[in-house]
Amino acid sequence: MRRTFLLAVTAAALSAPLLAQAQAQPQAIELAGVRYEPTAQVGNTRLVLNGAGIRYKAIFKVYTAGLYLTAKATTPEAVLATPGPRRMHITMLRDIDANELGKLFTRGMEQNTTRDDFMKSIAGTLKLSEVFSAKKKLVAGDSFFVDWTPGQGTVIVVNGKPANEPIKEPEFYSSLLKIWLGHSPADSALKDALLGKQATGNGAGAGNN
């Protein structure tokens, strides 16, 4: 019996570090049939999935969103202070007028940033609007990345194809993230999800984006 007990204790001691290591590894998240991989590659940098959720408008699912960073962050301030590349990955769950979505994003940026930062983001905001205007319509299943790379800028990748020249101003990407992470977010439950506090949004949002 003593030998069995010692073997059990030894096995538990050996497995504990392995269990802790497994729990520390980033996990994939699947939402409404959309899978967010635990890691993503932006340039030469490996990012980890910080969180992902669903944007609801009333009872309707509009899109899924996943945030990738170089290291986990649980507050908006920590996200914005995280160095290196970042990625916001959005996949549509219903058809929507792309130009209208672009306008809603612009409104969300204006509502969540200081006037000075928004003014610095105007050139990027105009380019964002041009991307959505050219697309005309986003249908369920369409996806786009918004990637920030220090020294290069922000690139919007629609269905795997870059849609713009890099937007250089760093204020633009920070303003864009505040659509979801600012004081008046598009969806408060989605904000929590992107910060890794829950798996998905499940209620009405605070904003309109």
PDB file of C-alpha atoms in Angstrom:
ATOM      1  CA  MET A   1       0.000   0.000   0.000  1.00  0.00           C
ATOM      2  CA  ARG A   2       2.874   2.325   0.884  1.00  0.00           C
ATOM      3  CA  ARG A   3       4.450   1.651  -2.537  1.00  0.00           C
ATOM      4  CA  THR A   4       1.157   2.407  -4.283  1.00  0.00           C
ATOM      5  CA  PHE A   5       0.811   5.633  -2.307  1.00  0.00           C
ATOM      6  CA  LEU A   6       4.365   6.726  -3.216  1.00  0.00           C
ATOM      7  CA  LEU A   7       3.744   5.962  -6.885  1.00  0.00           C
ATOM      8  CA  ALA A   8       0.543   8.023  -6.810  1.00  0.00           C
ATOM      9  CA  VAL A   9       2.285  10.962  -5.155  1.00  0.00           C
ATOM     10  CA  THR A  10       5.183  10.775  -7.624  1.00  0.00           C
ATOM     11  CA  ALA A  11       2.791  10.658 -10.588  1.00  0.00           C
ATOM     12  CA  ALA A  12       0.880  13.654  -9.258  1.00  0.00           C
ATOM     13  CA  ALA A  13       4.107  15.591  -8.726  1.00  0.00           C
ATOM     14  CA  LEU A  14       5.256  14.828 -12.254  1.00  0.00           C
ATOM     15  CA  SER A  15       1.926  15.624 -13.847  1.00  0.00           C
ATOM     16  CA  ALA A  16       1.373  18.945 -12.050  1.00  0.00           C
ATOM     17  CA  PRO A  17       3.994  20.874 -14.078  1.00  0.00           C
ATOM     18  CA  LEU A  18       2.657  19.312 -17.273  1.00  0.00           C
ATOM     19  CA  LEU A  19      -0.890  20.325 -16.353  1.00  0.00           C
ATOM     20  CA  ALA A  20       0.212  23.858 -15.520  1.00  0.00           C
ATOM     21  CA  GLN A  21       2.103  24.051 -18.794  1.00  0.00           C
ATOM     22  CA  ALA A  22      -0.936  22.849 -20.740  1.00  0.00           C
ATOM     23  CA  GLN A  23      -3.172  25.388 -19.016  1.00  0.00           C
ATOM     24  CA  ALA A  24      -0.686  28.160 -19.825  1.00  0.00           C
ATOM     25  CA  GLN A  25      -0.750  27.334 -23.524  1.00  0.00           C
ATOM     26  CA  PRO A  26      -3.098  29.522 -25.597  1.00  0.00           C
ATOM     27  CA  GLN A  27      -6.269  27.721 -26.605  1.00  0.00           C
ATOM     28  CA  ALA A  28      -8.274  27.962 -29.821  1.00  0.00           C
ATOM     29  CA  ILE A  29     -11.767  29.457 -29.539  1.00  0.00           C
ATOM     30  CA  GLU A  30     -14.691  28.529 -31.800  1.00  0.00           C
ATOM     31  CA  LEU A  31     -17.661  30.892 -32.066  1.00  0.00           C
ATOM     32  CA  ALA A  32     -20.691  30.434 -34.330  1.00  0.00           C
ATOM     33  CA  GLY A  33     -18.643  28.086 -36.509  1.00  0.00           C
ATOM     34  CA  VAL A  34     -15.680  30.488 -36.746  1.00  0.00           C
ATOM     35  CA  ARG A  35     -12.419  29.146 -35.335  1.00  0.00           C
ATOM     36  CA  TYR A  36      -9.808  31.450 -33.840  1.00  0.00           C
ATOM     37  CA  GLU A  37      -6.469  29.702 -33.708  1.00  0.00           C
ATOM     38  CA  PRO A  38      -4.422  30.066 -30.522  1.00  0.00           C
ATOM     39  CA  THR A  39      -1.635  31.869 -32.385  1.00  0.00           C
ATOM     40  CA  ALA A  40      -1.223  34.034 -35.476  1.00  0.00           C
ATOM     41  CA  GLN A  41       1.766  35.251 -37.444  1.00  0.00           C
ATOM     42  CA  VAL A  42       2.133  38.933 -38.317  1.00  0.00           C
ATOM     43  CA  GLY A  43       5.373  39.506 -40.185  1.00  0.00           C
ATOM     44  CA  ASN A  44       8.070  37.676 -38.264  1.00  0.00           C
ATOM     45  CA  THR A  45       6.227  37.847 -34.953  1.00  0.00           C
ATOM     46  CA  ARG A  46       4.106  35.131 -33.368  1.00  0.00           C
ATOM     47  CA  LEU A  47       1.049  36.517 -31.610  1.00  0.00           C
ATOM     48  CA  VAL A  48      -1.233  34.809 -29.102  1.00  0.00           C
ATOM     49  CA  LEU A  49      -5.010  34.952 -28.993  1.00  0.00           C
ATOM     50  CA  ASN A  50      -5.924  37.356 -26.212  1.00  0.00           C
ATOM     51  CA  GLY A  51      -9.662  36.768 -26.474  1.00  0.00           C
ATOM     52  CA  ALA A  52     -12.543  36.425 -28.912  1.00  0.00           C
ATOM     53  CA  GLY A  53     -16.276  37.033 -28.876  1.00  0.00           C
ATOM     54  CA  ILE A  54     -19.413  37.772 -30.859  1.00  0.00           C
ATOM     55  CA  ARG A  55     -20.788  41.209 -31.664  1.00  0.00           C
ATOM     56  CA  TYR A  56     -24.521  41.209 -31.050  1.00  0.00           C
ATOM     57  CA  LYS A  57     -26.984  43.863 -32.183  1.00  0.00           C
ATOM     58  CA  ALA A  58     -30.207  43.273 -30.262  1.00  0.00           C
ATOM     59  CA  ILE A  59     -30.556  39.470 -30.563  1.00  0.00           C
ATOM     60  CA  PHE A  60     -28.729  39.181 -33.878  1.00  0.00           C
ATOM     61  CA  LYS A  61     -25.160  37.979 -34.309  1.00  0.00           C
ATOM     62  CA  VAL A  62     -23.313  40.458 -36.540  1.00  0.00           C
ATOM     63  CA  TYR A  63     -19.681  39.312 -36.517  1.00  0.00           C
ATOM     64  CA  THR A  64     -17.045  37.521 -34.489  1.00  0.00           C
ATOM     65  CA  ALA A  65     -13.884  39.291 -33.399  1.00  0.00           C
ATOM     66  CA  GLY A  66     -10.572  38.011 -32.103  1.00  0.00           C
ATOM     67  CA  LEU A  67      -7.662  40.036 -30.726  1.00  0.00           C
ATOM     68  CA  TYR A  68      -4.061  38.840 -31.089  1.00  0.00           C
ATOM     69  CA  LEU A  69      -1.155  40.366 -29.150  1.00  0.00           C
ATOM     70  CA  THR A  70       2.468  39.560 -28.365  1.00  0.00           C
ATOM     71  CA  ALA A  71       1.468  38.863 -24.746  1.00  0.00           C
ATOM     72  CA  LYS A  72      -1.786  38.454 -22.841  1.00  0.00           C
ATOM     73  CA  ALA A  73      -3.438  41.631 -21.536  1.00  0.00           C
ATOM     74  CA  THR A  74      -6.579  41.931 -19.414  1.00  0.00           C
ATOM     75  CA  THR A  75      -7.234  45.690 -19.458  1.00  0.00           C
ATOM     76  CA  PRO A  76      -7.615  48.189 -22.333  1.00  0.00           C
ATOM     77  CA  GLU A  77      -4.626  50.116 -21.016  1.00  0.00           C
ATOM     78  CA  ALA A  78      -2.460  46.981 -21.056  1.00  0.00           C
ATOM     79  CA  VAL A  79      -3.600  46.114 -24.593  1.00  0.00           C
ATOM     80  CA  LEU A  80      -2.689  49.578 -25.887  1.00  0.00           C
ATOM     81  CA  ALA A  81       0.670  49.442 -24.088  1.00  0.00           C
ATOM     82  CA  THR A  82       1.582  45.992 -25.444  1.00  0.00           C
ATOM     83  CA  PRO A  83       4.621  46.342 -27.719  1.00  0.00           C
ATOM     84  CA  GLY A  84       5.011  44.795 -31.134  1.00  0.00           C
ATOM     85  CA  PRO A  85       2.472  43.826 -33.798  1.00  0.00           C
ATOM     86  CA  ARG A  86      -1.243  43.373 -33.117  1.00  0.00           C
ATOM     87  CA  ARG A  87      -4.128  41.874 -35.047  1.00  0.00           C
ATOM     88  CA  MET A  88      -7.883  42.288 -34.909  1.00  0.00           C
ATOM     89  CA  HIS A  89      -9.564  39.472 -36.836  1.00  0.00           C
ATOM     90  CA  ILE A  90     -13.236  39.944 -37.761  1.00  0.00           C
ATOM     91  CA  THR A  91     -15.509  37.449 -39.541  1.00  0.00           C
ATOM     92  CA  MET A  92     -19.006  38.432 -40.632  1.00  0.00           C
ATOM     93  CA  LEU A  93     -21.961  36.340 -39.478  1.00  0.00           C
ATOM     94  CA  ARG A  94     -24.552  38.199 -41.563  1.00  0.00           C
ATOM     95  CA  ASP A  95     -24.644  40.320 -44.715  1.00  0.00           C
ATOM     96  CA  ILE A  96     -24.085  44.039 -44.167  1.00  0.00           C
ATOM     97  CA  ASP A  97     -23.492  47.142 -46.258  1.00  0.00           C
ATOM     98  CA  ALA A  98     -19.727  47.617 -46.083  1.00  0.00           C
ATOM     99  CA  ASN A  99     -19.940  51.388 -46.408  1.00  0.00           C
ATOM    100  CA  GLU A 100     -22.356  51.541 -43.475  1.00  0.00           C
ATOM    101  CA  LEU A 101     -20.034  49.384 -41.356  1.00  0.00           C
ATOM    102  CA  GLY A 102     -17.183  51.752 -42.207  1.00  0.00           C
ATOM    103  CA  LYS A 103     -19.263  54.716 -41.024  1.00  0.00           C
ATOM    104  CA  LEU A 104     -20.128  52.924 -37.782  1.00  0.00           C
ATOM    105  CA  PHE A 105     -16.453  52.161 -37.154  1.00  0.00           C
ATOM    106  CA  THR A 106     -15.606  55.827 -37.735  1.00  0.00           C
ATOM    107  CA  ARG A 107     -18.312  56.888 -35.287  1.00  0.00           C
ATOM    108  CA  GLY A 108     -17.026  54.405 -32.719  1.00  0.00           C
ATOM    109  CA  MET A 109     -13.501  55.800 -33.042  1.00  0.00           C
ATOM    110  CA  GLU A 110     -14.738  59.355 -32.595  1.00  0.00           C
ATOM    111  CA  GLN A 111     -16.778  58.431 -29.512  1.00  0.00           C
ATOM    112  CA  ASN A 112     -13.902  56.671 -27.765  1.00  0.00           C
ATOM    113  CA  THR A 113     -10.870  58.866 -28.436  1.00  0.00           C
ATOM    114  CA  THR A 114      -9.778  62.343 -27.496  1.00  0.00           C
ATOM    115  CA  ARG A 115     -10.306  65.028 -30.113  1.00  0.00           C
ATOM    116  CA  ASP A 116      -6.533  65.347 -30.571  1.00  0.00           C
ATOM    117  CA  ASP A 117      -6.036  61.609 -31.204  1.00  0.00           C
ATOM    118  CA  PHE A 118      -9.028  61.471 -33.531  1.00  0.00           C
ATOM    119  CA  MET A 119      -7.646  64.383 -35.551  1.00  0.00           C
ATOM    120  CA  LYS A 120      -4.355  62.493 -35.883  1.00  0.00           C
ATOM    121  CA  SER A 121      -6.327  59.458 -37.081  1.00  0.00           C
ATOM    122  CA  ILE A 122      -8.350  61.214 -39.785  1.00  0.00           C
ATOM    123  CA  ALA A 123      -6.046  60.269 -42.678  1.00  0.00           C
ATOM    124  CA  GLY A 124      -6.258  56.601 -41.644  1.00  0.00           C
ATOM    125  CA  THR A 125      -9.997  56.839 -41.081  1.00  0.00           C
ATOM    126  CA  LEU A 126     -10.481  58.112 -44.637  1.00  0.00           C
ATOM    127  CA  LYS A 127      -8.447  55.189 -45.989  1.00  0.00           C
ATOM    128  CA  LEU A 128     -10.531  52.781 -43.899  1.00  0.00           C
ATOM    129  CA  SER A 129     -13.693  54.286 -45.386  1.00  0.00           C
ATOM    130  CA  GLU A 130     -12.256  53.883 -48.890  1.00  0.00           C
ATOM    131  CA  VAL A 131     -11.603  50.182 -48.262  1.00  0.00           C
ATOM    132  CA  PHE A 132     -15.173  49.562 -47.150  1.00  0.00           C
ATOM    133  CA  SER A 133     -16.639  51.719 -49.932  1.00  0.00           C
ATOM    134  CA  ALA A 134     -14.735  49.721 -52.546  1.00  0.00           C
ATOM    135  CA  LYS A 135     -15.949  46.444 -51.029  1.00  0.00           C
ATOM    136  CA  LYS A 136     -19.589  47.684 -51.122  1.00  0.00           C
ATOM    137  CA  LYS A 137     -20.992  44.655 -49.286  1.00  0.00           C
ATOM    138  CA  LEU A 138     -19.727  42.210 -46.709  1.00  0.00           C
ATOM    139  CA  VAL A 139     -21.479  38.852 -46.662  1.00  0.00           C
ATOM    140  CA  ALA A 140     -21.600  36.136 -44.036  1.00  0.00           C
ATOM    141  CA  GLY A 141     -18.253  34.330 -44.076  1.00  0.00           C
ATOM    142  CA  ASP A 142     -16.218  37.319 -45.237  1.00  0.00           C
ATOM    143  CA  SER A 143     -13.314  38.051 -42.927  1.00  0.00           C
ATOM    144  CA  PHE A 144     -10.747  40.760 -42.547  1.00  0.00           C
ATOM    145  CA  PHE A 145      -7.631  41.350 -40.491  1.00  0.00           C
ATOM    146  CA  VAL A 146      -6.531  44.749 -39.258  1.00  0.00           C
ATOM    147  CA  ASP A 147      -2.804  44.330 -38.619  1.00  0.00           C
ATOM    148  CA  TRP A 148      -0.490  46.802 -36.929  1.00  0.00           C
ATOM    149  CA  THR A 149       3.267  46.429 -37.417  1.00  0.00           C
ATOM    150  CA  PRO A 150       5.586  48.949 -35.715  1.00  0.00           C
ATOM    151  CA  GLY A 151       7.626  50.913 -38.232  1.00  0.00           C
ATOM    152  CA  GLN A 152       5.283  49.964 -41.059  1.00  0.00           C
ATOM    153  CA  GLY A 153       1.743  50.854 -40.018  1.00  0.00           C
ATOM    154  CA  THR A 154      -1.752  49.426 -40.272  1.00  0.00           C
ATOM    155  CA  VAL A 155      -2.798  47.133 -43.125  1.00  0.00           C
ATOM    156  CA  ILE A 156      -6.346  45.882 -43.693  1.00  0.00           C
ATOM    157  CA  VAL A 157      -6.479  42.401 -45.232  1.00  0.00           C
ATOM    158  CA  VAL A 158      -9.884  41.478 -46.674  1.00  0.00           C
ATOM    159  CA  ASN A 159     -10.453  37.774 -47.410  1.00  0.00           C
ATOM    160  CA  GLY A 160      -6.703  37.227 -47.484  1.00  0.00           C
ATOM    161  CA  LYS A 161      -5.824  40.183 -49.760  1.00  0.00           C
ATOM    162  CA  PRO A 162      -4.214  43.448 -48.544  1.00  0.00           C
ATOM    163  CA  ALA A 163      -6.648  46.258 -49.301  1.00  0.00           C
ATOM    164  CA  ASN A 164      -4.563  49.366 -48.609  1.00  0.00           C
ATOM    165  CA  GLU A 165      -1.130  50.860 -48.342  1.00  0.00           C
ATOM    166  CA  PRO A 166       0.058  50.920 -44.702  1.00  0.00           C
ATOM    167  CA  ILE A 167      -1.527  53.635 -42.576  1.00  0.00           C
ATOM    168  CA  LYS A 168       1.493  55.081 -40.771  1.00  0.00           C
ATOM    169  CA  GLU A 169      -0.066  56.908 -37.819  1.00  0.00           C
ATOM    170  CA  PRO A 170       0.074  54.769 -34.629  1.00  0.00           C
ATOM    171  CA  GLU A 171      -2.846  56.792 -33.217  1.00  0.00           C
ATOM    172  CA  PHE A 172      -5.092  55.291 -35.891  1.00  0.00           C
ATOM    173  CA  TYR A 173      -4.683  51.713 -34.683  1.00  0.00           C
ATOM    174  CA  SER A 174      -5.128  52.690 -31.051  1.00  0.00           C
ATOM    175  CA  SER A 175      -8.280  54.609 -31.970  1.00  0.00           C
ATOM    176  CA  LEU A 176      -9.529  51.611 -33.933  1.00  0.00           C
ATOM    177  CA  LEU A 177      -9.059  49.233 -30.990  1.00  0.00           C
ATOM    178  CA  LYS A 178     -11.032  51.610 -28.795  1.00  0.00           C
ATOM    179  CA  ILE A 179     -14.127  50.881 -30.907  1.00  0.00           C
ATOM    180  CA  TRP A 180     -14.232  47.618 -28.938  1.00  0.00           C
ATOM    181  CA  LEU A 181     -12.145  48.452 -25.863  1.00  0.00           C
ATOM    182  CA  GLY A 182     -12.980  52.103 -25.186  1.00  0.00           C
ATOM    183  CA  HIS A 183     -15.252  53.652 -22.541  1.00  0.00           C
ATOM    184  CA  SER A 184     -18.244  53.383 -24.922  1.00  0.00           C
ATOM    185  CA  PRO A 185     -17.541  50.071 -26.671  1.00  0.00           C
ATOM    186  CA  ALA A 186     -19.501  48.572 -29.545  1.00  0.00           C
ATOM    187  CA  ASP A 187     -20.552  45.738 -27.207  1.00  0.00           C
ATOM    188  CA  SER A 188     -19.628  45.581 -23.527  1.00  0.00           C
ATOM    189  CA  ALA A 189     -19.769  41.771 -23.469  1.00  0.00           C
ATOM    190  CA  LEU A 190     -17.515  41.622 -26.531  1.00  0.00           C
ATOM    191  CA  LYS A 191     -15.097  43.982 -24.783  1.00  0.00           C
ATOM    192  CA  ASP A 192     -14.828  41.531 -21.876  1.00  0.00           C
ATOM    193  CA  ALA A 193     -14.388  38.639 -24.306  1.00  0.00           C
ATOM    194  CA  LEU A 194     -11.530  40.353 -26.162  1.00  0.00           C
ATOM    195  CA  LEU A 195      -9.848  40.971 -22.814  1.00  0.00           C
ATOM    196  CA  GLY A 196     -10.040  37.241 -22.089  1.00  0.00           C
ATOM    197  CA  LYS A 197     -12.682  37.547 -19.377  1.00  0.00           C
ATOM    198  CA  GLN A 198     -15.265  35.393 -21.154  1.00  0.00           C
ATOM    199  CA  ALA A 199     -15.572  33.347 -24.329  1.00  0.00           C
ATOM    200  CA  THR A 200     -18.272  35.247 -26.172  1.00  0.00           C
ATOM    201  CA  GLY A 201     -20.616  38.207 -26.116  1.00  0.00           C
ATOM    202  CA  ASN A 202     -24.215  37.382 -25.261  1.00  0.00           C
ATOM    203  CA  GLY A 203     -26.066  40.616 -24.779  1.00  0.00           C
ATOM    204  CA  ALA A 204     -26.910  44.003 -26.221  1.00  0.00           C
ATOM    205  CA  GLY A 205     -23.933  46.250 -26.694  1.00  0.00           C
ATOM    206  CA  ALA A 206     -23.352  49.783 -25.517  1.00  0.00           C
ATOM    207  CA  GLY A 207     -22.569  51.130 -28.965  1.00  0.00           C
ATOM    208  CA  ASN A 208     -23.715  50.799 -32.568  1.00  0.00           C
ATOM    209  CA  ASN A 209     -20.652  49.451 -34.407  1.00  0.00           C
TER     210      ASN A 209
END
